[in-house]
N, CA, C and O atoms as CSV, one atom per row, in Angstrom:
chain,resi,resn,atom,element,x,y,z
A,1,MET,N,N,0.819,-1.190,0.000
A,1,MET,CA,C,0.000,0.000,0.000
A,1,MET,C,C,0.865,1.257,0.000
A,1,MET,O,O,0.553,2.218,-0.703
A,2,ILE,N,N,1.941,1.262,0.775
A,2,ILE,CA,C,2.814,2.436,0.809
A,2,ILE,C,C,3.490,2.629,-0.545
A,2,ILE,O,O,3.625,3.761,-1.011
A,3,GLN,N,N,3.911,1.552,-1.175
A,3,GLN,CA,C,4.581,1.684,-2.473
A,3,GLN,C,C,3.632,2.275,-3.516
A,3,GLN,O,O,4.051,3.106,-4.322
A,4,GLU,N,N,2.381,1.867,-3.517
A,4,GLU,CA,C,1.406,2.419,-4.451
A,4,GLU,C,C,1.182,3.903,-4.173
A,4,GLU,O,O,1.063,4.700,-5.104
A,5,PHE,N,N,1.124,4.274,-2.897
A,5,PHE,CA,C,0.992,5.671,-2.494
A,5,PHE,C,C,2.163,6.487,-3.053
A,5,PHE,O,O,1.954,7.556,-3.625
A,6,LEU,N,N,3.393,5.986,-2.889
A,6,LEU,CA,C,4.572,6.698,-3.386
A,6,LEU,C,C,4.552,6.827,-4.905
A,6,LEU,O,O,4.872,7.887,-5.443
A,7,GLN,N,N,4.185,5.773,-5.586
A,7,GLN,CA,C,4.179,5.816,-7.044
A,7,GLN,C,C,3.174,6.832,-7.571
A,7,GLN,O,O,3.349,7.361,-8.669
A,8,SER,N,N,2.131,7.109,-6.807
A,8,SER,CA,C,1.138,8.073,-7.268
A,8,SER,C,C,1.423,9.498,-6.805
A,8,SER,O,O,0.842,10.436,-7.351
A,9,THR,N,N,2.301,9.694,-5.813
A,9,THR,CA,C,2.534,11.038,-5.282
A,9,THR,C,C,3.965,11.543,-5.425
A,9,THR,O,O,4.180,12.752,-5.499
A,10,LEU,N,N,4.935,10.657,-5.465
A,10,LEU,CA,C,6.339,11.062,-5.538
A,10,LEU,C,C,6.701,11.396,-6.980
A,10,LEU,O,O,6.538,10.556,-7.865
A,11,PRO,N,N,7.190,12.616,-7.232
A,11,PRO,CA,C,7.532,12.995,-8.608
A,11,PRO,C,C,8.842,12.328,-9.052
A,11,PRO,O,O,9.929,12.858,-8.824
A,12,LEU,N,N,8.718,11.167,-9.683
A,12,LEU,CA,C,9.892,10.429,-10.149
A,12,LEU,C,C,9.934,10.393,-11.661
A,12,LEU,O,O,8.901,10.340,-12.329
A,13,ASP,N,N,11.138,10.423,-12.186
A,13,ASP,CA,C,11.396,10.281,-13.614
A,13,ASP,C,C,11.047,8.841,-14.026
A,13,ASP,O,O,11.186,7.916,-13.226
A,14,SER,N,N,10.606,8.660,-15.243
A,14,SER,CA,C,10.246,7.320,-15.718
A,14,SER,C,C,11.461,6.405,-15.881
A,14,SER,O,O,11.299,5.207,-16.113
A,15,SER,N,N,12.665,6.947,-15.765
A,15,SER,CA,C,13.869,6.130,-15.923
A,15,SER,C,C,14.355,5.537,-14.601
A,15,SER,O,O,15.430,4.940,-14.549
A,16,VAL,N,N,13.568,5.698,-13.528
A,16,VAL,CA,C,13.941,5.128,-12.236
A,16,VAL,C,C,12.786,4.292,-11.693
A,16,VAL,O,O,11.630,4.465,-12.081
A,17,THR,N,N,13.133,3.377,-10.782
A,17,THR,CA,C,12.124,2.547,-10.132
A,17,THR,C,C,12.374,2.535,-8.635
A,17,THR,O,O,13.477,2.822,-8.172
A,18,LEU,N,N,11.329,2.197,-7.884
A,18,LEU,CA,C,11.444,2.050,-6.436
A,18,LEU,C,C,11.766,0.601,-6.107
A,18,LEU,O,O,11.129,-0.318,-6.621
A,19,LYS,N,N,12.758,0.401,-5.248
A,19,LYS,CA,C,13.133,-0.940,-4.811
A,19,LYS,C,C,13.056,-0.949,-3.285
A,19,LYS,O,O,13.765,-0.189,-2.625
A,20,ARG,N,N,12.209,-1.796,-2.725
A,20,ARG,CA,C,12.030,-1.858,-1.273
A,20,ARG,C,C,13.345,-2.255,-0.596
A,20,ARG,O,O,14.028,-3.178,-1.040
A,21,SER,N,N,13.686,-1.553,0.473
A,21,SER,CA,C,14.885,-1.849,1.265
A,21,SER,C,C,14.488,-2.643,2.496
A,21,SER,O,O,13.380,-2.488,3.010
A,22,ASP,N,N,15.375,-3.478,2.961
A,22,ASP,CA,C,15.140,-4.192,4.208
A,22,ASP,C,C,15.593,-3.309,5.355
A,22,ASP,O,O,16.775,-2.983,5.468
A,23,THR,N,N,14.649,-2.922,6.207
A,23,THR,CA,C,14.980,-2.094,7.362
A,23,THR,C,C,14.304,-2.658,8.595
A,23,THR,O,O,13.309,-3.378,8.502
A,24,GLU,N,N,14.848,-2.326,9.737
A,24,GLU,CA,C,14.260,-2.724,11.006
A,24,GLU,C,C,13.116,-1.782,11.347
A,24,GLU,O,O,13.274,-0.568,11.217
A,25,PRO,N,N,11.958,-2.301,11.783
A,25,PRO,CA,C,10.863,-1.416,12.161
A,25,PRO,C,C,11.214,-0.608,13.410
A,25,PRO,O,O,11.961,-1.075,14.269
A,26,ASP,N,N,10.676,0.588,13.502
A,26,ASP,CA,C,10.894,1.458,14.649
A,26,ASP,C,C,9.951,1.023,15.757
A,26,ASP,O,O,8.738,1.193,15.638
A,27,THR,N,N,10.495,0.457,16.843
A,27,THR,CA,C,9.655,-0.064,17.915
A,27,THR,C,C,8.940,1.040,18.691
A,27,THR,O,O,7.918,0.774,19.323
A,28,GLU,N,N,9.448,2.261,18.660
A,28,GLU,CA,C,8.783,3.363,19.342
A,28,GLU,C,C,7.513,3.787,18.620
A,28,GLU,O,O,6.625,4.388,19.224
A,29,LEU,N,N,7.424,3.481,17.341
A,29,LEU,CA,C,6.257,3.842,16.546
A,29,LEU,C,C,5.578,2.577,16.025
A,29,LEU,O,O,5.324,2.447,14.828
A,30,ALA,N,N,5.286,1.647,16.934
A,30,ALA,CA,C,4.756,0.343,16.537
A,30,ALA,C,C,3.423,0.446,15.809
A,30,ALA,O,O,3.115,-0.411,14.980
A,31,HIS,N,N,2.624,1.470,16.094
A,31,HIS,CA,C,1.322,1.601,15.442
A,31,HIS,C,C,1.424,2.217,14.045
A,31,HIS,O,O,0.451,2.211,13.291
A,32,VAL,N,N,2.591,2.745,13.706
A,32,VAL,CA,C,2.806,3.368,12.399
A,32,VAL,C,C,3.546,2.386,11.501
A,32,VAL,O,O,4.572,1.829,11.891
A,33,ARG,N,N,3.032,2.181,10.322
A,33,ARG,CA,C,3.689,1.320,9.348
A,33,ARG,C,C,4.667,2.157,8.541
A,33,ARG,O,O,4.297,3.220,8.041
A,34,SER,N,N,5.905,1.704,8.402
A,34,SER,CA,C,6.886,2.459,7.623
A,34,SER,C,C,7.668,1.518,6.716
A,34,SER,O,O,7.843,0.335,7.009
A,35,GLU,N,N,8.125,2.077,5.617
A,35,GLU,CA,C,8.937,1.321,4.663
A,35,GLU,C,C,9.989,2.242,4.073
A,35,GLU,O,O,9.805,3.457,3.995
A,36,ALA,N,N,11.090,1.641,3.660
A,36,ALA,CA,C,12.177,2.394,3.024
A,36,ALA,C,C,12.399,1.822,1.627
A,36,ALA,O,O,12.252,0.621,1.398
A,37,PHE,N,N,12.756,2.710,0.697
A,37,PHE,CA,C,12.966,2.314,-0.693
A,37,PHE,C,C,14.221,2.964,-1.233
A,37,PHE,O,O,14.584,4.074,-0.843
A,38,GLU,N,N,14.881,2.252,-2.140
A,38,GLU,CA,C,15.962,2.838,-2.922
A,38,GLU,C,C,15.347,3.291,-4.239
A,38,GLU,O,O,14.429,2.650,-4.751
A,39,ILE,N,N,15.845,4.385,-4.784
A,39,ILE,CA,C,15.448,4.821,-6.116
A,39,ILE,C,C,16.582,4.395,-7.035
A,39,ILE,O,O,17.707,4.881,-6.921
A,40,VAL,N,N,16.271,3.479,-7.946
A,40,VAL,CA,C,17.284,2.842,-8.780
A,40,VAL,C,C,17.085,3.247,-10.240
A,40,VAL,O,O,15.973,3.195,-10.767
A,41,SER,N,N,18.178,3.650,-10.879
A,41,SER,CA,C,18.125,4.045,-12.292
A,41,SER,C,C,18.040,2.806,-13.184
A,41,SER,O,O,18.262,1.682,-12.733
A,42,ASP,N,N,17.719,3.030,-14.440
A,42,ASP,CA,C,17.684,1.928,-15.408
A,42,ASP,C,C,19.040,1.233,-15.521
A,42,ASP,O,O,19.112,0.057,-15.876
A,43,ALA,N,N,20.118,1.969,-15.215
A,43,ALA,CA,C,21.471,1.406,-15.268
A,43,ALA,C,C,21.807,0.599,-14.010
A,43,ALA,O,O,22.888,0.016,-13.918
A,44,GLY,N,N,20.879,0.564,-13.035
A,44,GLY,CA,C,21.107,-0.209,-11.812
A,44,GLY,C,C,21.776,0.560,-10.695
A,44,GLY,O,O,22.107,-0.028,-9.665
A,45,GLU,N,N,21.987,1.860,-10.863
A,45,GLU,CA,C,22.620,2.681,-9.828
A,45,GLU,C,C,21.575,3.235,-8.867
A,45,GLU,O,O,20.485,3.628,-9.283
A,46,THR,N,N,21.914,3.266,-7.576
A,46,THR,CA,C,21.042,3.896,-6.593
A,46,THR,C,C,21.241,5.395,-6.690
A,46,THR,O,O,22.342,5.899,-6.469
A,47,VAL,N,N,20.167,6.113,-7.023
A,47,VAL,CA,C,20.248,7.560,-7.219
A,47,VAL,C,C,19.519,8.338,-6.120
A,47,VAL,O,O,19.496,9.569,-6.137
A,48,GLY,N,N,18.927,7.618,-5.170
A,48,GLY,CA,C,18.243,8.276,-4.064
A,48,GLY,C,C,17.548,7.263,-3.178
A,48,GLY,O,O,17.609,6.056,-3.411
A,49,PHE,N,N,16.881,7.786,-2.148
A,49,PHE,CA,C,16.198,6.959,-1.168
A,49,PHE,C,C,14.885,7.629,-0.780
A,49,PHE,O,O,14.733,8.843,-0.914
A,50,VAL,N,N,13.945,6.830,-0.302
A,50,VAL,CA,C,12.695,7.356,0.218
A,50,VAL,C,C,12.335,6.572,1.468
A,50,VAL,O,O,12.411,5.343,1.485
A,51,LYS,N,N,11.942,7.287,2.510
A,51,LYS,CA,C,11.382,6.667,3.702
A,51,LYS,C,C,9.946,7.153,3.790
A,51,LYS,O,O,9.691,8.357,3.779
A,52,ALA,N,N,9.009,6.218,3.878
A,52,ALA,CA,C,7.590,6.562,3.895
A,52,ALA,C,C,6.930,5.918,5.106
A,52,ALA,O,O,7.382,4.889,5.608
A,53,TRP,N,N,5.851,6.545,5.564
A,53,TRP,CA,C,5.122,6.034,6.718
A,53,TRP,C,C,3.625,6.216,6.504
A,53,TRP,O,O,3.180,7.056,5.721
A,54,GLU,N,N,2.865,5.398,7.229
A,54,GLU,CA,C,1.410,5.468,7.145
A,54,GLU,C,C,0.836,5.119,8.511
A,54,GLU,O,O,1.015,4.005,9.004
A,55,ASP,N,N,0.142,6.086,9.123
A,55,ASP,CA,C,-0.542,5.831,10.390
A,55,ASP,C,C,-1.877,5.165,10.089
A,55,ASP,O,O,-2.265,4.214,10.768
A,56,ASP,N,N,-2.561,5.645,9.103
A,56,ASP,CA,C,-3.738,5.034,8.502
A,56,ASP,C,C,-3.866,5.672,7.118
A,56,ASP,O,O,-3.127,6.609,6.815
A,57,PRO,N,N,-4.775,5.197,6.274
A,57,PRO,CA,C,-4.820,5.745,4.906
A,57,PRO,C,C,-5.062,7.256,4.828
A,57,PRO,O,O,-4.830,7.864,3.784
A,58,SER,N,N,-5.523,7.860,5.914
A,58,SER,CA,C,-5.780,9.300,5.858
A,58,SER,C,C,-4.638,10.133,6.440
A,58,SER,O,O,-4.729,11.360,6.455
A,59,PHE,N,N,-3.562,9.496,6.921
A,59,PHE,CA,C,-2.439,10.244,7.486
A,59,PHE,C,C,-1.145,9.517,7.170
A,59,PHE,O,O,-0.819,8.509,7.798
A,60,ARG,N,N,-0.406,10.034,6.189
A,60,ARG,CA,C,0.838,9.392,5.762
A,60,ARG,C,C,1.759,10.415,5.123
A,60,ARG,O,O,1.368,11.558,4.889
A,61,GLY,N,N,2.987,9.996,4.843
A,61,GLY,CA,C,3.934,10.914,4.237
A,61,GLY,C,C,5.217,10.225,3.834
A,61,GLY,O,O,5.359,9.008,3.943
A,62,TYR,N,N,6.152,11.043,3.364
A,62,TYR,CA,C,7.439,10.502,2.939
A,62,TYR,C,C,8.524,11.568,3.050
A,62,TYR,O,O,8.247,12.767,3.094
A,63,VAL,N,N,9.771,11.090,3.095
A,63,VAL,CA,C,10.953,11.937,2.999
A,63,VAL,C,C,11.777,11.370,1.851
A,63,VAL,O,O,12.085,10.179,1.828
A,64,HIS,N,N,12.135,12.236,0.893
A,64,HIS,CA,C,12.890,11.848,-0.299
A,64,HIS,C,C,14.316,12.379,-0.134
A,64,HIS,O,O,14.514,13.572,0.095
A,65,PHE,N,N,15.301,11.497,-0.249
A,65,PHE,CA,C,16.713,11.838,-0.092
A,65,PHE,C,C,17.452,11.638,-1.405
A,65,PHE,O,O,17.074,10.786,-2.208
A,66,ASP,N,N,18.511,12.426,-1.630
A,66,ASP,CA,C,19.381,12.153,-2.771
A,66,ASP,C,C,20.344,11.031,-2.383
A,66,ASP,O,O,20.271,10.514,-1.269
A,67,SER,N,N,21.235,10.655,-3.281
A,67,SER,CA,C,22.144,9.530,-3.019
A,67,SER,C,C,23.159,9.820,-1.912
A,67,SER,O,O,23.773,8.896,-1.379
A,68,ASP,N,N,23.340,11.098,-1.565
A,68,ASP,CA,C,24.251,11.464,-0.475
A,68,ASP,C,C,23.542,11.593,0.873
A,68,ASP,O,O,24.184,11.890,1.880
A,69,GLY,N,N,22.228,11.374,0.903
A,69,GLY,CA,C,21.472,11.459,2.146
A,69,GLY,C,C,20.900,12.831,2.448
A,69,GLY,O,O,20.367,13.050,3.536
A,70,ASN,N,N,20.999,13.762,1.501
A,70,ASN,CA,C,20.421,15.098,1.687
A,70,ASN,C,C,18.927,15.059,1.369
A,70,ASN,O,O,18.512,14.417,0.404
A,71,VAL,N,N,18.124,15.743,2.174
A,71,VAL,CA,C,16.682,15.775,1.958
A,71,VAL,C,C,16.363,16.596,0.709
A,71,VAL,O,O,16.799,17.740,0.580
A,72,ILE,N,N,15.606,16.006,-0.198
A,72,ILE,CA,C,15.144,16.682,-1.404
A,72,ILE,C,C,13.729,17.199,-1.191
A,72,ILE,O,O,13.398,18.318,-1.583
A,73,ASP,N,N,12.897,16.369,-0.565
A,73,ASP,CA,C,11.492,16.713,-0.396
A,73,ASP,C,C,10.946,15.985,0.821
A,73,ASP,O,O,11.387,14.886,1.158
A,74,TRP,N,N,9.971,16.623,1.478
A,74,TRP,CA,C,9.344,16.047,2.662
A,74,TRP,C,C,7.874,16.419,2.583
A,74,TRP,O,O,7.536,17.603,2.564
A,75,LYS,N,N,6.999,15.430,2.538
A,75,LYS,CA,C,5.565,15.697,2.402
A,75,LYS,C,C,4.779,14.915,3.448
A,75,LYS,O,O,5.115,13.780,3.784
A,76,VAL,N,N,3.729,15.547,3.949
A,76,VAL,CA,C,2.788,14.906,4.863
A,76,VAL,C,C,1.402,15.082,4.266
A,76,VAL,O,O,1.036,16.175,3.833
A,77,PHE,N,N,0.636,14.001,4.247
A,77,PHE,CA,C,-0.709,14.020,3.694
A,77,PHE,C,C,-1.698,13.660,4.803
A,77,PHE,O,O,-1.525,12.661,5.502
A,78,LYS,N,N,-2.721,14.473,4.953
A,78,LYS,CA,C,-3.754,14.221,5.945
A,78,LYS,C,C,-5.108,14.276,5.238
A,78,LYS,O,O,-5.390,15.205,4.482
A,79,ASP,N,N,-5.934,13.273,5.494
A,79,ASP,CA,C,-7.249,13.193,4.860
A,79,ASP,C,C,-7.160,13.308,3.350
A,79,ASP,O,O,-8.007,13.921,2.701
A,80,ARG,N,N,-6.089,12.689,2.797
A,80,ARG,CA,C,-5.843,12.652,1.356
A,80,ARG,C,C,-5.563,14.031,0.738
A,80,ARG,O,O,-5.502,14.163,-0.484
A,81,LEU,N,N,-5.397,15.037,1.572
A,81,LEU,CA,C,-5.038,16.362,1.087
A,81,LEU,C,C,-3.627,16.669,1.547
A,81,LEU,O,O,-3.287,16.419,2.703
A,82,GLN,N,N,-2.815,17.195,0.680
A,82,GLN,CA,C,-1.438,17.530,1.025
A,82,GLN,C,C,-1.432,18.707,1.980
A,82,GLN,O,O,-2.157,19.683,1.789
A,83,SER,N,N,-0.598,18.603,3.022
A,83,SER,CA,C,-0.477,19.720,3.968
A,83,SER,C,C,0.967,20.063,4.202
A,83,SER,O,O,1.268,20.978,4.969
């Protein structure tokens, strides 16, 4: 569900894909579902990262990082409206 949310809201070039990363869940936020993704180019290079979370379908968001770990974009969505 989070990956579909990202594919519909994250402005990505068609030459990259999202690849789910294996991460440890945050035990302090057990009620929040979170996932991490690598942004991979057609050439197979990791060109960025995304960490996304979902408290429920009406409250979720993501942080988009470049390949050096710098924040590119940070969005929070509440009641399906961007805030």
